[in-house]
Amino acid sequence: MDDVEITDVDDGGVEVDKAPPQNQDLSSVTVLGELLSQYGWYLLVLSVLLYALIQYLSRRRSRQSPPPHLEQDATLVARRQEAMEAARRKMQDELDAKAAIFREKQKQQEEEKRRQKIEMWESMQKGKSYKGAAKLSQTTDDQAGPSTKVQKPSTAKKPLRNADYNPLTGQGGGTCTWRPGRRGPSSGG
């Protein structure tokens, strides 16, 4: 079948010889297919190991050499550390001052409690009501000593609702209204 020639006859009588189409050389593809079929898994494992090795070496190189933007002058680093230490010292001093003020307030409160307990004990020894005496002494101390609390004058309080308000009538605003219960036996079950 290979030596068959096909000839076409045109209207002009010119004979054209056409060679039959032949397959291109596919021997390289077949060799590659055979190689993959025999050693495919080995090639896959080898490529994965090669990829892992490249990643490992690139990480190792990046750890060993610091990036160029991190290299700094020693004096600049020293100045930054000194400034940071000064800021820390300042914040610590402020915190110490606040702690000292808090301790003073705690001591005053403890002293006040101790004094009240003594007054209560003395009033009990005299046969008086110790609770009334403690409250009385607190009010006199608050009025006599310097007060940090500002007392507000009492204002006229607004009533919570109108005098003619009745929730059972359903008037007076709001979304809740009274409804009578259902007639008949309850449907419990």
Coordinates of N, CA, C and O in Angstrom, one line a residue:
M1 N 0.8 -1.2 0.0 CA 0.0 0.0 0.0 C 0.9 1.2 0.0 O 0.4 2.3 -0.4
D2 N 2.1 1.1 0.3 CA 3.0 2.3 0.4 C 3.3 2.8 -1.0 O 3.7 4.0 -1.1
D3 N 3.4 2.0 -2.0 CA 3.9 2.5 -3.3 C 2.7 2.9 -4.2 O 2.9 2.9 -5.4
V4 N 1.6 3.3 -3.7 CA 0.5 3.7 -4.5 C 0.6 5.2 -4.7 O 0.8 6.0 -3.8
E5 N 0.5 5.6 -5.9 CA 0.5 7.1 -6.2 C -0.9 7.5 -6.7 O -1.6 6.8 -7.4
I6 N -1.3 8.6 -6.2 CA -2.6 9.2 -6.5 C -2.4 10.3 -7.5 O -1.6 11.2 -7.2
T7 N -3.1 10.3 -8.6 CA -2.9 11.3 -9.6 C -4.3 12.0 -9.8 O -5.3 11.3 -9.9
D8 N -4.3 13.3 -9.9 CA -5.6 14.0 -10.2 C -5.5 14.5 -11.6 O -4.5 15.0 -12.1
V9 N -6.6 14.5 -12.2 CA -6.7 15.1 -13.5 C -7.5 16.3 -13.5 O -8.6 16.3 -13.0
D10 N -6.9 17.5 -13.9 CA -7.7 18.7 -13.9 C -8.3 18.9 -15.2 O -8.0 18.2 -16.2
D11 N -9.2 19.9 -15.3 CA -9.8 20.1 -16.5 C -8.9 20.6 -17.6 O -9.1 20.4 -18.8
G12 N -7.8 21.1 -17.2 CA -6.8 21.5 -18.2 C -5.9 20.4 -18.7 O -5.1 20.6 -19.6
G13 N -6.1 19.3 -18.1 CA -5.3 18.1 -18.6 C -4.0 18.0 -17.9 O -3.2 17.2 -18.4
V14 N -3.7 18.8 -16.9 CA -2.4 18.8 -16.2 C -2.5 17.7 -15.1 O -3.4 17.7 -14.3
E15 N -1.5 16.9 -15.1 CA -1.5 15.8 -14.2 C -0.7 16.3 -13.0 O 0.5 16.7 -13.1
V16 N -1.2 16.2 -11.7 CA -0.5 16.6 -10.5 C -0.3 15.4 -9.7 O -1.2 14.6 -9.4
D17 N 1.0 15.2 -9.3 CA 1.3 14.0 -8.5 C 1.3 14.5 -7.0 O 2.0 15.4 -6.6
K18 N 0.5 13.8 -6.2 CA 0.5 14.1 -4.8 C 0.9 12.9 -4.1 O 0.4 11.8 -4.3
A19 N 1.9 13.2 -3.2 CA 2.4 12.1 -2.4 C 1.5 11.8 -1.2 O 0.9 12.8 -0.7
P20 N 1.2 10.6 -0.8 CA 0.3 10.4 0.3 C 0.9 11.0 1.6 O 2.2 11.0 1.7
P21 N 0.1 11.5 2.5 CA 0.6 12.1 3.7 C 1.2 10.9 4.6 O 0.7 9.9 4.7
Q22 N 2.4 11.3 5.1 CA 3.1 10.3 5.9 C 3.2 10.8 7.3 O 3.2 12.0 7.6
N23 N 3.2 9.9 8.3 CA 3.3 10.3 9.7 C 4.7 10.8 10.0 O 5.7 10.3 9.4
Q24 N 4.7 11.8 10.8 CA 6.0 12.4 11.2 C 6.7 11.4 12.1 O 6.1 10.4 12.6
D25 N 7.9 11.6 12.3 CA 8.7 10.7 13.2 C 8.3 10.8 14.6 O 8.5 11.9 15.2
L26 N 7.6 9.9 15.2 CA 7.1 9.9 16.5 C 8.0 9.0 17.4 O 7.5 8.6 18.5
S27 N 9.1 8.7 17.0 CA 10.0 7.8 17.8 C 10.4 8.5 19.1 O 10.5 7.8 20.2
S28 N 10.6 9.8 19.2 CA 11.0 10.5 20.4 C 9.8 10.4 21.4 O 10.1 10.3 22.6
V29 N 8.6 10.5 20.9 CA 7.5 10.5 21.8 C 7.3 9.1 22.4 O 7.0 8.9 23.6
T30 N 7.5 8.1 21.6 CA 7.4 6.8 22.1 C 8.5 6.4 23.1 O 8.3 5.7 24.1
V31 N 9.7 7.0 22.9 CA 10.8 6.7 23.8 C 10.5 7.4 25.1 O 10.7 6.8 26.2
L32 N 9.9 8.6 25.1 CA 9.6 9.3 26.3 C 8.5 8.6 27.0 O 8.5 8.5 28.3
G33 N 7.5 8.1 26.3 CA 6.4 7.3 26.9 C 6.9 6.1 27.6 O 6.5 5.7 28.7
E34 N 7.8 5.4 27.0 CA 8.4 4.2 27.6 C 9.2 4.5 28.8 O 9.1 3.8 29.9
L35 N 9.9 5.6 28.8 CA 10.7 6.1 30.0 C 9.8 6.4 31.1 O 10.1 6.0 32.3
L36 N 8.7 7.1 30.9 CA 7.8 7.5 31.9 C 7.0 6.3 32.5 O 6.8 6.2 33.7
S37 N 6.7 5.3 31.6 CA 6.0 4.2 32.1 C 6.9 3.3 32.9 O 6.4 2.6 33.9
Q38 N 8.2 3.2 32.6 CA 9.0 2.4 33.4 C 9.6 3.1 34.7 O 9.7 2.5 35.7
Y39 N 9.9 4.4 34.6 CA 10.6 5.0 35.7 C 9.7 6.3 36.2 O 10.3 7.2 36.7
G40 N 8.5 6.3 36.0 CA 7.6 7.4 36.3 C 7.6 7.8 37.8 O 7.8 8.9 38.2
W41 N 7.5 6.8 38.6 CA 7.4 7.0 40.1 C 8.8 7.5 40.6 O 8.9 8.4 41.4
Y42 N 9.9 6.9 40.0 CA 11.2 7.4 40.4 C 11.4 8.8 40.1 O 12.0 9.6 40.8
L43 N 11.0 9.2 38.9 CA 11.1 10.6 38.4 C 10.3 11.6 39.3 O 10.7 12.7 39.6
L44 N 9.1 11.1 39.7 CA 8.3 12.0 40.5 C 8.9 12.2 41.9 O 9.0 13.3 42.4
V45 N 9.4 11.1 42.5 CA 10.0 11.2 43.8 C 11.3 12.1 43.7 O 11.6 12.9 44.6
L46 N 12.1 11.9 42.7 CA 13.3 12.6 42.5 C 13.0 14.1 42.3 O 13.7 15.0 42.9
S47 N 11.9 14.5 41.6 CA 11.6 15.9 41.4 C 11.1 16.5 42.7 O 11.4 17.7 43.1
V48 N 10.3 15.8 43.6 CA 9.9 16.3 44.9 C 11.1 16.5 45.8 O 11.2 17.5 46.5
L49 N 12.0 15.6 45.8 CA 13.2 15.7 46.7 C 14.0 16.9 46.2 O 14.6 17.6 47.0
L50 N 14.2 17.1 44.9 CA 14.9 18.2 44.4 C 14.3 19.5 44.8 O 15.0 20.5 45.2
Y51 N 13.0 19.6 44.7 CA 12.2 20.8 45.1 C 12.4 21.1 46.6 O 12.7 22.2 47.0
A52 N 12.3 20.0 47.5 CA 12.5 20.2 48.9 C 14.0 20.7 49.2 O 14.2 21.5 50.1
L53 N 14.9 20.1 48.5 CA 16.3 20.5 48.7 C 16.5 22.0 48.4 O 17.2 22.7 49.1
I54 N 15.9 22.4 47.3 CA 16.1 23.8 46.9 C 15.4 24.8 47.9 O 16.0 25.8 48.3
Q55 N 14.3 24.4 48.5 CA 13.6 25.2 49.5 C 14.5 25.2 50.8 O 14.6 26.3 51.4
Y56 N 15.0 24.1 51.2 CA 15.9 24.1 52.4 C 17.1 25.0 52.2 O 17.4 25.7 53.1
L57 N 17.7 24.9 51.1 CA 18.9 25.7 50.9 C 18.6 27.2 50.8 O 19.4 28.0 51.3
S58 N 17.5 27.5 50.3 CA 17.1 29.0 50.2 C 16.8 29.5 51.6 O 17.2 30.6 51.9
R59 N 16.1 28.7 52.4 CA 15.9 29.1 53.8 C 17.1 29.3 54.6 O 17.3 30.2 55.4
R60 N 18.0 28.3 54.4 CA 19.3 28.3 55.2 C 20.1 29.6 54.8 O 20.7 30.2 55.6
R61 N 20.1 29.9 53.5 CA 20.9 31.0 53.1 C 20.3 32.3 53.6 O 21.0 33.3 54.0
S62 N 19.0 32.4 53.7 CA 18.3 33.6 54.2 C 18.5 33.8 55.6 O 18.6 34.9 56.1
R63 N 18.7 32.7 56.4 CA 19.0 32.8 57.8 C 20.4 33.3 58.1 O 20.7 34.0 59.0
Q64 N 21.3 32.8 57.3 CA 22.7 33.1 57.5 C 23.1 34.6 57.2 O 23.8 35.2 58.0
S65 N 22.6 35.1 56.1 CA 22.9 36.5 55.8 C 21.7 37.4 56.1 O 20.6 37.2 55.6
P66 N 21.9 38.3 57.0 CA 20.8 39.2 57.4 C 20.5 40.1 56.2 O 21.3 40.4 55.4
P67 N 19.2 40.5 56.1 CA 18.8 41.4 55.1 C 19.6 42.7 55.2 O 19.9 43.2 56.3
P68 N 19.9 43.4 54.1 CA 20.7 44.6 54.1 C 20.0 45.8 54.8 O 20.7 46.6 55.4
H69 N 18.7 45.8 54.9 CA 18.0 46.9 55.6 C 18.1 46.8 57.1 O 17.8 47.8 57.8
L70 N 18.5 45.6 57.6 CA 18.6 45.5 59.1 C 19.9 45.9 59.6 O 20.1 46.0 60.8
E71 N 20.9 46.0 58.8 CA 22.2 46.4 59.3 C 22.2 47.8 59.6 O 21.9 48.7 58.8
Q72 N 22.5 48.1 60.9 CA 22.4 49.5 61.4 C 23.7 49.9 62.1 O 24.5 49.1 62.5
D73 N 23.8 51.2 62.2 CA 24.9 51.8 62.9 C 24.8 51.5 64.4 O 23.8 51.6 65.0
A74 N 25.9 51.2 65.0 CA 26.0 50.8 66.4 C 25.5 52.0 67.3 O 24.9 51.8 68.3
T75 N 25.9 53.2 66.9 CA 25.5 54.4 67.7 C 24.0 54.6 67.6 O 23.4 55.0 68.6
L76 N 23.5 54.4 66.4 CA 22.0 54.6 66.3 C 21.3 53.6 67.2 O 20.3 53.9 67.9
V77 N 21.7 52.3 67.2 CA 21.1 51.3 68.1 C 21.3 51.7 69.5 O 20.3 51.6 70.3
A78 N 22.4 52.2 69.9 CA 22.7 52.6 71.3 C 21.7 53.7 71.7 O 21.2 53.7 72.8
R79 N 21.6 54.7 70.8 CA 20.7 55.8 71.1 C 19.2 55.4 71.3 O 18.5 55.8 72.2
R80 N 18.8 54.5 70.4 CA 17.5 54.0 70.5 C 17.2 53.2 71.9 O 16.2 53.4 72.5
Q81 N 18.2 52.4 72.3 CA 18.1 51.7 73.5 C 18.0 52.6 74.7 O 17.3 52.4 75.7
E82 N 18.9 53.7 74.7 CA 18.9 54.7 75.7 C 17.5 55.4 75.8 O 17.0 55.6 76.9
A83 N 17.0 55.8 74.7 CA 15.7 56.5 74.7 C 14.6 55.5 75.2 O 13.7 56.0 75.9
M84 N 14.7 54.3 74.8 CA 13.7 53.3 75.3 C 13.8 53.1 76.8 O 12.8 53.1 77.5
E85 N 15.0 53.1 77.3 CA 15.2 52.9 78.7 C 14.7 54.1 79.5 O 14.1 54.0 80.6
A86 N 14.9 55.3 78.9 CA 14.5 56.6 79.6 C 12.9 56.6 79.6 O 12.3 57.0 80.6
A87 N 12.3 56.2 78.5 CA 10.8 56.1 78.5 C 10.3 55.1 79.5 O 9.3 55.4 80.2
R88 N 11.0 54.0 79.6 CA 10.5 53.0 80.6 C 10.7 53.5 82.1 O 9.8 53.3 82.9
R89 N 11.8 54.2 82.3 CA 12.0 54.8 83.6 C 11.0 55.8 84.0 O 10.5 55.8 85.1
K90 N 10.6 56.6 83.0 CA 9.6 57.7 83.2 C 8.2 57.0 83.5 O 7.6 57.4 84.5
M91 N 7.9 56.0 82.8 CA 6.6 55.3 83.0 C 6.6 54.6 84.4 O 5.6 54.6 85.1
Q92 N 7.8 54.1 84.8 CA 7.9 53.4 86.1 C 7.7 54.4 87.2 O 7.1 54.1 88.2
D93 N 8.3 55.6 87.0 CA 8.2 56.7 88.1 C 6.8 57.1 88.2 O 6.3 57.3 89.4
E94 N 6.1 57.3 87.1 CA 4.6 57.6 87.2 C 3.8 56.5 87.9 O 3.0 56.8 88.7
L95 N 4.1 55.3 87.6 CA 3.4 54.2 88.2 C 3.7 54.1 89.7 O 2.8 53.9 90.5
D96 N 5.0 54.4 90.1 CA 5.3 54.4 91.5 C 4.6 55.5 92.3 O 4.2 55.3 93.4
A97 N 4.5 56.7 91.6 CA 3.8 57.8 92.3 C 2.3 57.5 92.5 O 1.8 57.7 93.5
K98 N 1.7 56.9 91.5 CA 0.3 56.5 91.6 C 0.1 55.4 92.7 O -0.8 55.4 93.4
A99 N 1.1 54.5 92.8 CA 1.0 53.4 93.8 C 1.1 54.0 95.2 O 0.5 53.6 96.1
A100 N 2.0 55.0 95.3 CA 2.2 55.7 96.6 C 0.9 56.4 97.1 O 0.5 56.3 98.2
I101 N 0.3 57.1 96.1 CA -1.0 57.8 96.4 C -2.1 56.7 96.8 O -2.8 56.9 97.8
F102 N -2.1 55.6 96.1 CA -3.1 54.6 96.4 C -2.8 54.0 97.8 O -3.8 53.8 98.5
R103 N -1.6 53.8 98.1 CA -1.3 53.2 99.5 C -1.7 54.2 100.6 O -2.2 53.8 101.6
E104 N -1.5 55.5 100.3 CA -1.9 56.5 101.3 C -3.4 56.5 101.5 O -3.9 56.5 102.6
K105 N -4.1 56.4 100.4 CA -5.6 56.3 100.5 C -6.0 55.1 101.3 O -7.0 55.1 102.1
Q106 N -5.4 54.0 101.0 CA -5.7 52.7 101.7 C -5.5 52.8 103.2 O -6.3 52.4 104.0
K107 N -4.3 53.5 103.5 CA -4.0 53.6 105.0 C -5.1 54.5 105.6 O -5.5 54.2 106.7
Q108 N -5.5 55.6 104.9 CA -6.5 56.5 105.5 C -7.8 55.7 105.7 O -8.5 55.9 106.7
Q109 N -8.2 54.9 104.7 CA -9.4 54.1 104.8 C -9.4 53.1 106.0 O -10.3 53.0 106.7
E110 N -8.2 52.5 106.1 CA -8.1 51.5 107.2 C -8.1 52.2 108.5 O -8.7 51.7 109.5
E111 N -7.5 53.4 108.6 CA -7.5 54.1 109.9 C -9.0 54.6 110.2 O -9.4 54.5 111.3
E112 N -9.7 55.0 109.2 CA -11.1 55.4 109.4 C -11.9 54.2 109.9 O -12.8 54.3 110.8
K113 N -11.7 53.1 109.3 CA -12.5 51.9 109.7 C -12.1 51.5 111.1 O -13.0 51.1 111.9
R114 N -10.8 51.6 111.4 CA -10.4 51.3 112.8 C -11.0 52.2 113.8 O -11.6 51.8 114.9
R115 N -11.1 53.5 113.5 CA -11.7 54.5 114.3 C -13.2 54.3 114.5 O -13.7 54.4 115.6
Q116 N -13.8 53.9 113.4 CA -15.3 53.6 113.5 C -15.5 52.4 114.4 O -16.5 52.4 115.2
K117 N -14.7 51.4 114.3 CA -14.9 50.2 115.1 C -14.7 50.6 116.6 O -15.4 50.1 117.5
I118 N -13.7 51.4 116.9 CA -13.5 51.9 118.3 C -14.7 52.6 118.8 O -15.2 52.4 119.9
E119 N -15.3 53.5 118.0 CA -16.4 54.3 118.4 C -17.6 53.4 118.6 O -18.4 53.6 119.5
M120 N -17.8 52.4 117.7 CA -18.9 51.4 117.9 C -18.7 50.7 119.2 O -19.7 50.5 120.0
W121 N -17.5 50.3 119.5 CA -17.3 49.5 120.8 C -17.6 50.4 122.0 O -18.2 50.0 122.9
E122 N -17.1 51.7 121.9 CA -17.4 52.6 123.0 C -18.9 52.8 123.2 O -19.4 52.9 124.3
S123 N -19.6 53.0 122.1 CA -21.0 53.3 122.2 C -21.7 52.0 122.7 O -22.7 52.1 123.5
M124 N -21.3 50.8 122.4 CA -21.9 49.6 122.9 C -21.6 49.5 124.4 O -22.5 49.1 125.2
Q125 N -20.4 49.9 124.9 CA -20.1 49.9 126.3 C -21.0 50.8 127.1 O -21.3 50.5 128.2
K126 N -21.4 51.9 126.5 CA -22.2 52.9 127.1 C -23.7 52.5 127.1 O -24.5 53.1 127.7
G127 N -24.0 51.5 126.2 CA -25.4 51.0 126.1 C -26.2 51.7 125.0 O -27.4 51.7 125.0
K128 N -25.5 52.4 124.2 CA -26.2 53.1 123.1 C -26.2 52.2 121.8 O -25.5 51.2 121.8
S129 N -26.9 52.6 120.9 CA -27.0 51.9 119.6 C -25.7 52.2 118.8 O -25.4 53.4 118.5
Y130 N -24.9 51.2 118.6 CA -23.6 51.4 117.9 C -23.8 51.8 116.5 O -23.0 52.5 115.9
K131 N -24.8 51.3 115.8 CA -25.0 51.6 114.4 C -25.4 53.1 114.2 O -24.9 53.7 113.3
G132 N -26.3 53.6 115.0 CA -26.7 55.0 114.9 C -25.5 55.9 115.2 O -25.3 56.9 114.6
A133 N -24.7 55.6 116.1 CA -23.5 56.4 116.5 C -22.5 56.4 115.3 O -21.9 57.5 115.0
A134 N -22.3 55.3 114.7 CA -21.3 55.2 113.6 C -21.8 56.1 112.4 O -21.1 56.8 111.8
K135 N -23.1 56.0 112.1 CA -23.7 56.8 111.0 C -23.6 58.3 111.4 O -23.3 59.1 110.5
L136 N -23.9 58.6 112.6 CA -23.9 60.0 113.0 C -22.4 60.6 112.9 O -22.2 61.7 112.4
S137 N -21.5 59.8 113.3 CA -20.1 60.2 113.3 C -19.6 60.4 111.8 O -18.8 61.3 111.5
Q138 N -20.1 59.5 111.0 CA -19.7 59.7 109.5 C -20.3 61.0 108.9 O -19.6 61.7 108.2
T139 N -21.5 61.3 109.3 CA -22.1 62.5 108.7 C -21.4 63.7 109.2 O -21.1 64.7 108.5
T140 N -21.0 63.7 110.5 CA -20.3 64.9 111.1 C -18.9 65.0 110.5 O -18.5 66.1 110.3
D141 N -18.2 63.9 110.3 CA -16.9 63.9 109.7 C -17.0 64.4 108.3 O -16.1 65.2 107.9
D142 N -18.0 64.0 107.5 CA -18.1 64.5 106.2 C -18.3 66.0 106.1 O -17.8 66.6 105.2
Q143 N -19.1 66.5 107.0 CA -19.4 67.9 107.0 C -18.2 68.7 107.5 O -18.0 69.8 107.0
A144 N -17.5 68.2 108.5 CA -16.5 69.0 109.1 C -15.2 68.9 108.3 O -14.5 70.0 108.1
G145 N -14.8 67.8 107.7 CA -13.6 67.7 107.0 C -13.7 68.1 105.6 O -14.8 68.3 105.1
P146 N -12.6 68.3 104.9 CA -12.6 68.6 103.5 C -13.2 67.5 102.7 O -12.8 66.3 102.8
S147 N -14.2 67.8 101.9 CA -14.9 66.8 101.2 C -14.5 66.8 99.7 O -14.4 67.8 99.1
T148 N -14.3 65.6 99.2 CA -13.9 65.5 97.7 C -15.2 65.3 96.9 O -15.2 65.4 95.7
K149 N -16.3 64.9 97.6 CA -17.5 64.6 96.9 C -18.4 65.9 96.8 O -18.5 66.6 97.8
V150 N -18.9 66.2 95.7 CA -19.8 67.3 95.6 C -21.2 66.9 95.7 O -21.7 66.0 95.0
Q151 N -21.9 67.5 96.7 CA -23.3 67.1 96.9 C -24.2 67.9 96.0 O -24.1 69.1 95.9
K152 N -25.1 67.2 95.3 CA -26.0 67.8 94.4 C -27.2 68.2 95.2 O -27.7 67.5 96.0
P153 N -27.8 69.4 94.9 CA -29.0 69.8 95.5 C -30.1 68.9 95.0 O -30.2 68.5 93.9
S154 N -31.1 68.6 95.9 CA -32.2 67.7 95.5 C -33.1 68.5 94.5 O -33.4 69.7 94.8
T155 N -33.5 67.9 93.5 CA -34.3 68.5 92.5 C -35.7 67.9 92.6 O -35.9 66.8 93.1
A156 N -36.7 68.6 92.1 CA -38.0 68.0 92.1 C -38.1 66.9 91.1 O -37.7 67.0 89.9
K157 N -38.5 65.7 91.6 CA -38.5 64.5 90.8 C -39.7 64.5 89.9 O -40.8 64.8 90.4
K158 N -39.6 64.1 88.7 CA -40.7 63.9 87.8 C -41.4 62.6 88.1 O -40.7 61.6 88.3
P159 N -42.7 62.6 88.1 CA -43.4 61.3 88.4 C -43.2 60.3 87.2 O -43.0 60.7 86.1
L160 N -43.2 59.1 87.6 CA -42.9 58.0 86.6 C -44.0 58.0 85.5 O -43.8 57.7 84.4
R161 N -45.3 58.2 85.9 CA -46.4 58.1 85.0 C -47.5 59.1 85.4 O -47.5 59.6 86.6
N162 N -48.4 59.3 84.6 CA -49.5 60.3 84.9 C -50.4 59.7 86.0 O -50.5 58.5 86.2
A163 N -51.1 60.6 86.6 CA -51.9 60.2 87.7 C -53.2 59.4 87.2 O -53.7 58.6 87.9
D164 N -53.6 59.7 85.9 CA -54.8 59.0 85.4 C -54.4 57.7 84.6 O -55.2 57.2 83.9
Y165 N -53.2 57.2 84.8 CA -52.7 56.0 84.1 C -53.4 54.8 84.7 O -53.3 54.6 85.9
N166 N -53.9 53.9 83.8 CA -54.5 52.7 84.2 C -54.1 51.6 83.2 O -54.5 51.7 82.0
P167 N -53.2 50.7 83.5 CA -52.8 49.7 82.5 C -53.9 48.8 82.0 O -53.9 48.2 80.9
L168 N -55.0 48.7 82.7 CA -56.1 47.8 82.3 C -57.0 48.4 81.3 O -57.7 47.7 80.6
T169 N -56.9 49.7 81.1 CA -57.8 50.3 80.1 C -57.2 50.2 78.7 O -57.9 50.4 77.7
G170 N -55.9 50.0 78.6 CA -55.3 49.9 77.3 C -54.9 51.3 76.7 O -54.4 51.4 75.7
Q171 N -55.1 52.3 77.5 CA -54.7 53.6 77.1 C -53.5 54.0 77.8 O -53.2 53.5 78.9
G172 N -52.8 55.0 77.3 CA -51.6 55.5 78.0 C -50.4 55.2 77.3 O -49.3 55.3 77.8
G173 N -50.5 54.7 76.1 CA -49.3 54.5 75.3 C -48.7 53.1 75.5 O -49.1 52.3 76.3
G174 N -47.7 52.9 74.8 CA -47.0 51.6 74.9 C -47.6 50.6 74.0 O -48.7 50.7 73.4
T175 N -46.9 49.5 73.8 CA -47.4 48.4 72.9 C -48.1 47.3 73.7 O -48.8 46.5 73.1
C176 N -48.0 47.3 75.0 CA -48.6 46.3 75.8 C -50.0 46.7 76.2 O -50.2 47.8 76.8
T177 N -51.0 45.9 76.0 CA -52.3 46.2 76.4 C -52.9 45.0 77.1 O -52.5 43.8 76.9
W178 N -53.9 45.2 77.9 CA -54.5 44.1 78.6 C -55.6 43.5 77.7 O -56.4 44.2 77.1
R179 N -55.6 42.2 77.7 CA -56.6 41.4 76.9 C -57.2 40.4 77.9 O -56.6 39.8 78.7
P180 N -58.5 40.3 77.8 CA -59.2 39.3 78.6 C -58.7 37.9 78.2 O -58.4 37.6 77.1
G181 N -58.8 36.9 79.2 CA -58.4 35.6 79.0 C -59.4 34.8 78.1 O -60.5 35.3 77.8
R182 N -59.0 33.7 77.6 CA -59.9 32.9 76.7 C -61.0 32.3 77.5 O -60.9 31.9 78.7
R183 N -62.1 32.1 76.9 CA -63.3 31.5 77.5 C -63.2 30.0 77.3 O -62.6 29.5 76.4
G184 N -63.7 29.3 78.2 CA -63.7 27.8 78.1 C -62.6 27.2 78.9 O -61.8 27.8 79.5
P185 N -62.6 25.9 78.9 CA -61.5 25.2 79.6 C -60.2 25.4 79.0 O -60.0 25.6 77.8
S186 N -59.2 25.3 79.9 CA -57.8 25.5 79.4 C -57.4 24.3 78.6 O -57.8 23.2 78.9
S187 N -56.6 24.5 77.6 CA -56.2 23.3 76.8 C -54.8 22.8 77.3 O -53.8 23.1 76.7
G188 N -54.8 22.2 78.4 CA -53.5 21.7 79.0 C -53.4 20.2 78.6 O -54.4 19.5 78.2
G189 N -52.2 19.7 78.7 CA -52.3 18.4 78.2 C -51.2 17.5 78.6 O -50.8 16.6 78.3

